[in-house]
Coordinates of C-alpha atoms in Angstrom, one line a residue:
M1 CA 0.0 0.0 0.0
P2 CA 2.7 2.8 0.8
S3 CA 4.0 2.4 -2.9
T4 CA 0.5 2.9 -4.3
I5 CA 0.0 6.0 -2.0
T6 CA 3.4 7.3 -3.2
T7 CA 2.5 7.1 -6.9
I8 CA -0.8 8.8 -6.1
T9 CA 0.9 11.5 -4.2
N10 CA 3.4 12.2 -6.9
S11 CA 0.7 12.4 -9.5
I12 CA -1.1 15.0 -7.3
I13 CA 2.2 16.9 -6.8
T14 CA 2.8 17.0 -10.4
F15 CA -0.7 18.3 -11.0
T16 CA -0.4 20.9 -8.3
S17 CA 2.8 22.3 -9.7
S18 CA 1.1 22.7 -13.0
S19 CA -1.9 24.2 -11.8
H20 CA 0.0 27.0 -10.3
N21 CA 1.4 28.1 -13.4
Y22 CA -2.3 28.9 -14.7
Q23 CA -3.0 30.9 -11.5
Q24 CA -6.0 28.9 -10.3
S25 CA -7.7 29.8 -6.9
P26 CA -7.1 27.6 -4.0
S27 CA -10.6 26.4 -4.1
E28 CA -10.4 25.4 -7.8
V29 CA -7.1 23.7 -7.1
I30 CA -8.8 21.7 -4.2
A31 CA -11.7 20.7 -6.5
N32 CA -9.5 19.7 -9.4
L33 CA -7.4 17.7 -7.2
D34 CA -10.4 15.6 -5.7
D35 CA -11.4 15.2 -9.4
L36 CA -7.9 13.7 -10.3
L37 CA -7.8 11.6 -7.0
T38 CA -11.2 10.2 -7.7
E39 CA -10.0 9.2 -11.5
I40 CA -7.0 7.6 -9.9
L41 CA -8.8 5.8 -6.9
I42 CA -11.7 4.4 -8.9
R43 CA -9.2 2.3 -11.0
L44 CA -7.8 0.7 -7.8
P45 CA -8.9 -2.7 -6.4
I46 CA -11.6 -2.6 -3.7
K47 CA -9.3 -4.2 -1.2
S48 CA -7.0 -1.2 -1.7
L49 CA -9.8 1.3 -1.4
L50 CA -11.0 -0.1 1.9
K51 CA -7.3 0.1 3.1
F52 CA -7.3 3.7 1.8
K53 CA -10.1 4.9 3.9
S54 CA -7.8 5.0 6.8
V55 CA -5.3 7.4 5.1
S56 CA -7.1 10.6 6.1
K57 CA -10.6 11.8 7.1
H58 CA -10.6 13.4 3.6
W59 CA -9.8 10.2 1.8
L60 CA -12.5 8.3 4.1
S61 CA -15.0 11.1 3.1
L62 CA -14.2 10.9 -0.6
I63 CA -14.3 7.1 -1.0
S64 CA -17.5 6.7 1.2
N65 CA -19.3 9.5 -0.8
P66 CA -22.3 7.9 -2.9
F67 CA -21.0 9.6 -6.0
F68 CA -17.6 7.9 -5.7
C69 CA -19.3 4.5 -5.5
R70 CA -21.4 5.3 -8.5
R71 CA -18.5 6.1 -10.7
L72 CA -16.9 3.0 -9.4
S73 CA -19.8 0.9 -10.5
L74 CA -19.4 2.4 -14.2
I75 CA -16.1 0.8 -14.5
R76 CA -16.8 -2.9 -15.3
K77 CA -14.9 -5.2 -13.0
P78 CA -14.9 -8.9 -13.6
I79 CA -16.6 -11.4 -11.4
T80 CA -14.4 -12.2 -8.3
G81 CA -16.1 -15.7 -7.8
L82 CA -19.0 -17.8 -6.7
F83 CA -20.3 -18.7 -3.4
V84 CA -21.7 -22.3 -3.6
D85 CA -24.1 -24.0 -1.4
R86 CA -23.6 -27.8 -1.2
V87 CA -27.1 -29.0 -2.1
A88 CA -28.9 -30.7 1.1
L89 CA -25.8 -30.8 3.0
K90 CA -26.8 -28.7 6.0
V91 CA -30.4 -27.4 6.5
N92 CA -29.3 -25.2 9.5
N93 CA -26.3 -23.1 9.6
P94 CA -25.4 -23.6 5.9
E95 CA -21.6 -23.4 4.8
Y96 CA -20.4 -22.0 1.6
D97 CA -17.6 -23.2 -0.7
F98 CA -15.8 -20.6 -2.8
I99 CA -14.9 -20.8 -6.5
N100 CA -12.2 -18.2 -7.0
L101 CA -12.5 -16.7 -10.6
D102 CA -10.2 -13.5 -9.9
S103 CA -7.0 -13.4 -11.8
N104 CA -5.3 -12.6 -8.5
P105 CA -6.8 -15.4 -6.3
S106 CA -7.4 -14.5 -2.6
S107 CA -8.8 -16.3 0.6
P108 CA -12.6 -16.8 0.6
P109 CA -14.4 -14.0 2.3
F110 CA -16.3 -16.4 4.6
R111 CA -17.5 -20.0 4.8
T112 CA -20.4 -19.3 7.1
L113 CA -22.2 -15.9 7.6
T114 CA -22.0 -14.9 11.1
F115 CA -22.8 -11.1 11.1
V116 CA -25.8 -11.8 13.5
N117 CA -26.5 -14.7 16.0
D118 CA -29.4 -16.6 14.2
S119 CA -30.1 -20.0 15.8
Y120 CA -31.0 -21.2 12.1
G121 CA -27.9 -19.8 10.6
I122 CA -27.9 -17.4 7.9
Q123 CA -28.6 -18.7 4.2
I124 CA -28.0 -16.7 1.0
L125 CA -31.1 -16.1 -1.2
Q126 CA -29.6 -14.1 -3.9
S127 CA -26.7 -12.0 -5.0
C128 CA -27.0 -8.7 -6.9
N129 CA -24.0 -6.3 -7.7
G130 CA -22.0 -7.0 -4.6
L131 CA -24.9 -7.2 -2.1
L132 CA -26.2 -10.4 -0.7
L133 CA -29.9 -11.0 0.4
C134 CA -30.1 -13.7 3.2
S135 CA -32.6 -15.1 5.3
G136 CA -32.4 -16.6 8.9
G137 CA -34.9 -18.2 11.3
H138 CA -38.4 -16.6 12.2
G139 CA -38.8 -14.8 8.9
N140 CA -35.8 -12.7 9.2
Y141 CA -34.2 -11.1 6.2
Y142 CA -30.8 -9.4 5.9
I143 CA -28.8 -7.5 3.3
C144 CA -24.9 -7.8 3.6
N145 CA -22.0 -6.7 1.9
P146 CA -19.2 -9.2 2.2
S147 CA -16.5 -6.9 1.0
T148 CA -17.1 -4.2 3.7
N149 CA -18.8 -6.6 6.3
Q150 CA -21.7 -4.2 6.6
Y151 CA -25.2 -5.6 7.0
R152 CA -28.7 -4.5 7.7
I153 CA -31.6 -6.4 9.3
L154 CA -34.8 -5.8 7.3
P155 CA -38.2 -5.3 9.2
Q156 CA -40.5 -8.2 8.5
P157 CA -42.9 -8.0 5.5
R158 CA -46.5 -6.9 6.3
V159 CA -48.2 -10.1 5.9
G160 CA -51.9 -10.0 6.4
G161 CA -55.2 -8.9 5.1
G162 CA -56.1 -12.0 3.3
V163 CA -52.5 -13.0 2.7
S164 CA -51.3 -16.5 3.7
R165 CA -48.1 -17.0 5.3
S166 CA -46.8 -19.2 2.1
I167 CA -43.8 -17.2 0.7
L168 CA -43.1 -17.8 -3.1
G169 CA -40.1 -15.7 -3.2
V170 CA -38.0 -12.8 -1.9
N171 CA -35.6 -10.9 -4.4
L172 CA -33.2 -8.1 -4.3
A173 CA -32.8 -5.2 -7.0
F174 CA -29.9 -3.1 -7.0
D175 CA -28.2 -1.1 -9.7
P176 CA -25.2 1.0 -8.1
S177 CA -24.7 2.8 -11.5
K178 CA -28.2 4.5 -11.1
S179 CA -28.6 4.8 -7.3
S180 CA -27.1 3.8 -3.9
Y181 CA -30.5 2.5 -2.7
Y182 CA -31.9 -0.9 -3.4
K183 CA -35.3 -2.6 -3.3
V184 CA -36.5 -6.0 -2.0
V185 CA -39.5 -7.7 -3.6
Y186 CA -41.6 -10.2 -1.6
V187 CA -44.1 -12.4 -3.3
G188 CA -46.5 -14.2 -1.2
A189 CA -49.6 -16.5 -2.0
C190 CA -52.9 -15.0 -1.2
D191 CA -55.9 -17.1 0.4
S192 CA -57.2 -17.2 -3.1
F193 CA -53.8 -18.7 -4.5
L194 CA -55.7 -21.5 -6.1
D195 CA -57.2 -18.8 -8.4
G196 CA -53.7 -17.7 -9.2
Q197 CA -53.7 -14.5 -7.0
L198 CA -50.5 -13.2 -5.4
H199 CA -49.6 -10.5 -3.0
M200 CA -46.5 -8.3 -3.4
E201 CA -44.6 -6.2 -0.8
I202 CA -41.8 -3.8 -1.7
Y203 CA -39.0 -2.7 0.8
S204 CA -36.8 0.3 -0.2
S205 CA -33.5 1.1 1.6
E206 CA -34.3 4.6 1.0
T207 CA -37.3 4.8 3.2
G208 CA -36.5 1.8 5.5
D209 CA -40.0 0.2 5.2
W210 CA -42.2 -2.0 3.3
R211 CA -45.2 -1.1 1.2
S212 CA -47.8 -3.2 -0.4
Y213 CA -47.7 -3.2 -4.1
G214 CA -51.4 -2.4 -4.3
G215 CA -53.9 -5.2 -4.6
T216 CA -53.4 -8.7 -5.6
L217 CA -52.1 -9.8 -9.1
P218 CA -52.8 -12.7 -11.5
A219 CA -50.0 -14.9 -12.2
P220 CA -49.5 -17.6 -14.8
S221 CA -48.9 -21.1 -13.6
G222 CA -45.4 -22.7 -13.4
I223 CA -43.5 -19.4 -12.5
N224 CA -40.5 -19.8 -10.1
F225 CA -40.6 -16.7 -7.9
N226 CA -37.9 -18.1 -5.7
T227 CA -35.1 -17.6 -8.3
G228 CA -35.6 -14.2 -9.4
V229 CA -32.8 -12.4 -11.5
F230 CA -32.2 -8.8 -11.6
W231 CA -31.4 -7.6 -15.1
N232 CA -32.4 -4.8 -17.3
G233 CA -33.7 -2.8 -14.3
A234 CA -36.3 -5.5 -13.7
I235 CA -36.6 -8.7 -11.4
N236 CA -37.0 -11.5 -13.9
W237 CA -38.7 -14.9 -13.2
E238 CA -38.2 -18.1 -15.1
S239 CA -41.4 -20.5 -16.0
S240 CA -42.2 -23.8 -17.1
S241 CA -44.9 -22.4 -19.2
E242 CA -44.6 -20.3 -22.1
T243 CA -45.4 -16.9 -20.4
S244 CA -43.7 -15.7 -17.3
L245 CA -43.5 -12.3 -15.5
Y246 CA -40.9 -9.5 -14.6
F247 CA -41.1 -6.6 -12.3
D248 CA -40.0 -3.3 -13.5
V249 CA -38.2 -1.9 -10.5
D250 CA -38.5 1.9 -11.5
Q251 CA -42.1 1.8 -12.9
E252 CA -42.9 -0.7 -10.3
K253 CA -45.2 -2.5 -12.8
V254 CA -45.6 -6.4 -13.4
K255 CA -45.3 -7.2 -16.9
E256 CA -45.4 -10.5 -19.0
M257 CA -42.1 -11.9 -20.3
P258 CA -42.3 -14.7 -23.1
M259 CA -40.5 -18.0 -22.6
P260 CA -38.8 -20.0 -25.4
P261 CA -41.2 -22.2 -27.2
I262 CA -41.9 -25.6 -25.7
P263 CA -40.8 -28.6 -28.1
D264 CA -43.4 -30.9 -29.5
G265 CA -43.9 -33.8 -27.3
W266 CA -43.1 -31.8 -24.2
D267 CA -46.0 -30.5 -21.8
R268 CA -43.8 -27.9 -20.1
G269 CA -40.4 -26.1 -20.4
I270 CA -37.3 -27.7 -18.6
Y271 CA -34.3 -25.5 -17.9
Q272 CA -31.1 -26.1 -16.2
Y273 CA -29.8 -22.6 -15.7
F274 CA -31.2 -19.1 -15.6
G275 CA -29.0 -16.2 -14.7
E276 CA -27.4 -12.9 -15.5
S277 CA -23.8 -11.9 -16.3
G278 CA -22.3 -8.6 -17.7
G279 CA -25.6 -7.2 -18.5
H280 CA -26.9 -10.1 -20.3
L281 CA -29.9 -12.6 -19.2
H282 CA -29.4 -16.2 -20.1
L283 CA -31.5 -19.4 -20.0
I284 CA -30.3 -22.9 -21.0
D285 CA -32.7 -25.6 -22.0
F286 CA -32.8 -29.1 -20.9
Y287 CA -34.5 -31.1 -23.6
G288 CA -31.7 -33.7 -24.2
T289 CA -28.3 -34.8 -23.4
S290 CA -26.3 -32.8 -25.9
P291 CA -26.1 -30.4 -27.6
F292 CA -28.1 -27.8 -25.6
I293 CA -29.0 -24.2 -26.3
V294 CA -27.7 -21.1 -24.6
Y295 CA -30.5 -18.5 -24.9
E296 CA -30.3 -14.7 -24.5
M297 CA -33.1 -12.4 -23.8
R298 CA -33.4 -9.2 -26.0
T299 CA -33.6 -6.0 -24.0
D300 CA -37.0 -5.0 -25.3
Y301 CA -38.5 -8.3 -24.0
S302 CA -39.6 -9.2 -27.5
G303 CA -38.1 -12.8 -27.2
W304 CA -35.2 -15.0 -26.6
F305 CA -32.5 -15.6 -29.4
V306 CA -30.0 -18.6 -29.6
K307 CA -26.6 -17.2 -28.3
H308 CA -24.6 -20.6 -28.4
H309 CA -25.1 -24.3 -29.1
V310 CA -23.2 -26.3 -26.7
D311 CA -21.9 -29.8 -27.5
L312 CA -20.7 -31.6 -24.5
G313 CA -18.9 -34.4 -26.7
G314 CA -15.5 -32.7 -26.0
V315 CA -16.2 -32.5 -22.2
T316 CA -17.1 -36.3 -22.0
A317 CA -13.8 -36.9 -24.0
A318 CA -11.8 -35.3 -21.5
F319 CA -13.7 -36.3 -18.4
P320 CA -15.4 -39.7 -19.2
E321 CA -16.3 -40.1 -15.6
M322 CA -19.3 -37.8 -16.1
I323 CA -21.0 -40.4 -18.4
R324 CA -23.3 -42.7 -16.5
T325 CA -22.7 -45.8 -18.7
Y326 CA -25.6 -47.5 -16.8
R327 CA -28.1 -45.1 -18.4
D328 CA -29.6 -45.0 -21.9
P329 CA -27.8 -42.4 -23.8
Q330 CA -31.1 -40.8 -24.6
D331 CA -31.9 -40.2 -21.0
L332 CA -31.8 -36.7 -19.6
D333 CA -29.4 -37.7 -16.8
Y334 CA -27.0 -39.7 -19.0
Y335 CA -24.4 -37.1 -18.4
E336 CA -23.6 -36.2 -14.9
Y337 CA -23.1 -32.4 -14.6
S338 CA -24.7 -29.1 -13.6
I339 CA -24.1 -25.6 -15.0
L340 CA -23.2 -23.0 -12.3
G341 CA -23.1 -20.2 -14.6
V342 CA -22.5 -18.3 -18.0
V343 CA -19.8 -15.6 -17.3
R344 CA -19.8 -12.8 -20.0
E345 CA -16.6 -11.0 -20.2
E346 CA -16.0 -7.6 -21.5
N347 CA -14.6 -9.2 -24.6
D348 CA -17.2 -11.5 -25.6
D349 CA -14.7 -14.0 -27.1
D350 CA -13.5 -14.5 -23.6
S351 CA -17.1 -15.7 -22.2
Y352 CA -17.3 -19.1 -20.7
M353 CA -19.4 -21.6 -18.6
L354 CA -18.8 -23.0 -15.3
L355 CA -19.6 -26.7 -15.3
H356 CA -19.8 -29.0 -12.3
L357 CA -18.5 -32.4 -13.0
P358 CA -18.0 -35.2 -10.6
N359 CA -15.1 -34.2 -8.3
K360 CA -14.4 -30.9 -10.1
V361 CA -15.5 -27.6 -11.5
V362 CA -14.3 -26.8 -14.9
H363 CA -14.1 -23.5 -17.1
Y364 CA -15.7 -24.1 -20.5
D365 CA -14.6 -21.7 -23.1
L366 CA -17.8 -20.9 -25.2
K367 CA -15.7 -19.8 -28.4
D368 CA -13.0 -22.6 -28.7
N369 CA -14.6 -25.2 -26.5
T370 CA -11.4 -25.6 -24.4
L371 CA -11.5 -26.8 -20.9
K372 CA -9.6 -26.1 -17.6
E373 CA -10.1 -27.2 -14.1
V374 CA -10.9 -24.4 -11.6
L375 CA -11.8 -26.3 -8.6
D376 CA -11.0 -29.8 -7.2
V377 CA -14.3 -30.4 -5.3
A378 CA -12.7 -33.4 -3.2
S379 CA -10.1 -31.3 -1.6
N380 CA -12.2 -28.0 -1.2
G381 CA -12.9 -27.8 2.4
S382 CA -13.4 -30.6 5.1
H383 CA -17.0 -31.7 4.2
A384 CA -17.5 -35.3 4.9
V385 CA -19.5 -35.9 1.9
D386 CA -19.2 -38.0 -1.3
A387 CA -17.4 -35.4 -3.7
S388 CA -18.0 -37.8 -6.7
S389 CA -21.6 -36.7 -6.7
L390 CA -22.9 -33.3 -7.8
Q391 CA -23.0 -31.0 -4.8
Y392 CA -23.5 -27.7 -6.5
R393 CA -26.5 -26.4 -8.6
W394 CA -27.1 -23.1 -10.5
F395 CA -29.9 -21.9 -7.8
G396 CA -27.2 -22.5 -5.2
A397 CA -24.4 -20.6 -6.8
F398 CA -24.2 -16.7 -6.0
Q399 CA -22.0 -14.4 -7.8
Y400 CA -19.3 -12.4 -5.7
H401 CA -18.6 -8.8 -6.9
K402 CA -16.4 -6.8 -4.7
S403 CA -18.3 -3.5 -3.8
L404 CA -18.1 -0.5 -1.5
A405 CA -22.0 -0.3 -1.8
S406 CA -23.7 0.8 1.5
V407 CA -26.5 -1.3 3.0

């Protein structure tokens, strides 16, 4: 850190010397110095910025300013890694493995979340641009930032007035490039849920309270409200039918979203991944062993288009242990694998998928189909489980972006 501070200081001294030649006023010099310092700091790693808060009160004020955090969010930084929950390993006090995707690997931020003493333990429900939405016992919900170790305990949703205690989903919406505030959307079943009626509550970090969406709303069948994905300024839900829904966060309106056509001979859609990366929403079908299709949604919600066809032939040749030889090759589970994420890089040619195979997680390049192992599951942690079985699923994999966002 001292060498970095020295570099910054030298840049400022150079600027200050040149500014005197133009006879700027002291206030103009200070303002320009802050602009220069901001331009330098926003290009540094989050870890360095957290340390630099202790340099001086002025630096603390500058780095903590919402304007600085917004500027920082506009500089695209790659995903740091994934927190992954081993499916059905522990119901209470869940533990998380970490898949490091950073070019400069570091130790995992945590294995368990312990920022509050919750007897049931704290479970991650969703990640969104550096923040985690978590749940605990007795209907408690939390927002935390694992980079800064800040957290907030949310008040409980106002469940009542014809609404049952059946929770269908709780989702987080946060876009630091637009605002330092976030919203949490709760979807619950009404007493008339058999008629397809739902109730929605919206929490705003700006007001610190929940409010009703306004009446009930109809919902098509087959929607999974528990795995909402924030993308394009909206919380998006996937569905096994041909129509789903999304919630426009700014307009606070529920709108319809089409799903890909269901193939002949199938009575519902079957999908093995639904997620966002780099400003793109992806959906992956599961109608056969291989190849499968990676879809991407158009930003105007006019429909999905085919982004990639993925053939697992090269993967099975490199890792034959993923073939269930006792199964019929036409069976959906002939290959033993799960998709943990589609990662879109700034250069689209560098985009890849994370595949969980028996004993390992591999990086699959979507352009040239090359493979490299990124995690040995058997040696990761001290869990007494059968590592040869698939422990991770996409709905239990949560992106980790380092962030200075306040909660």
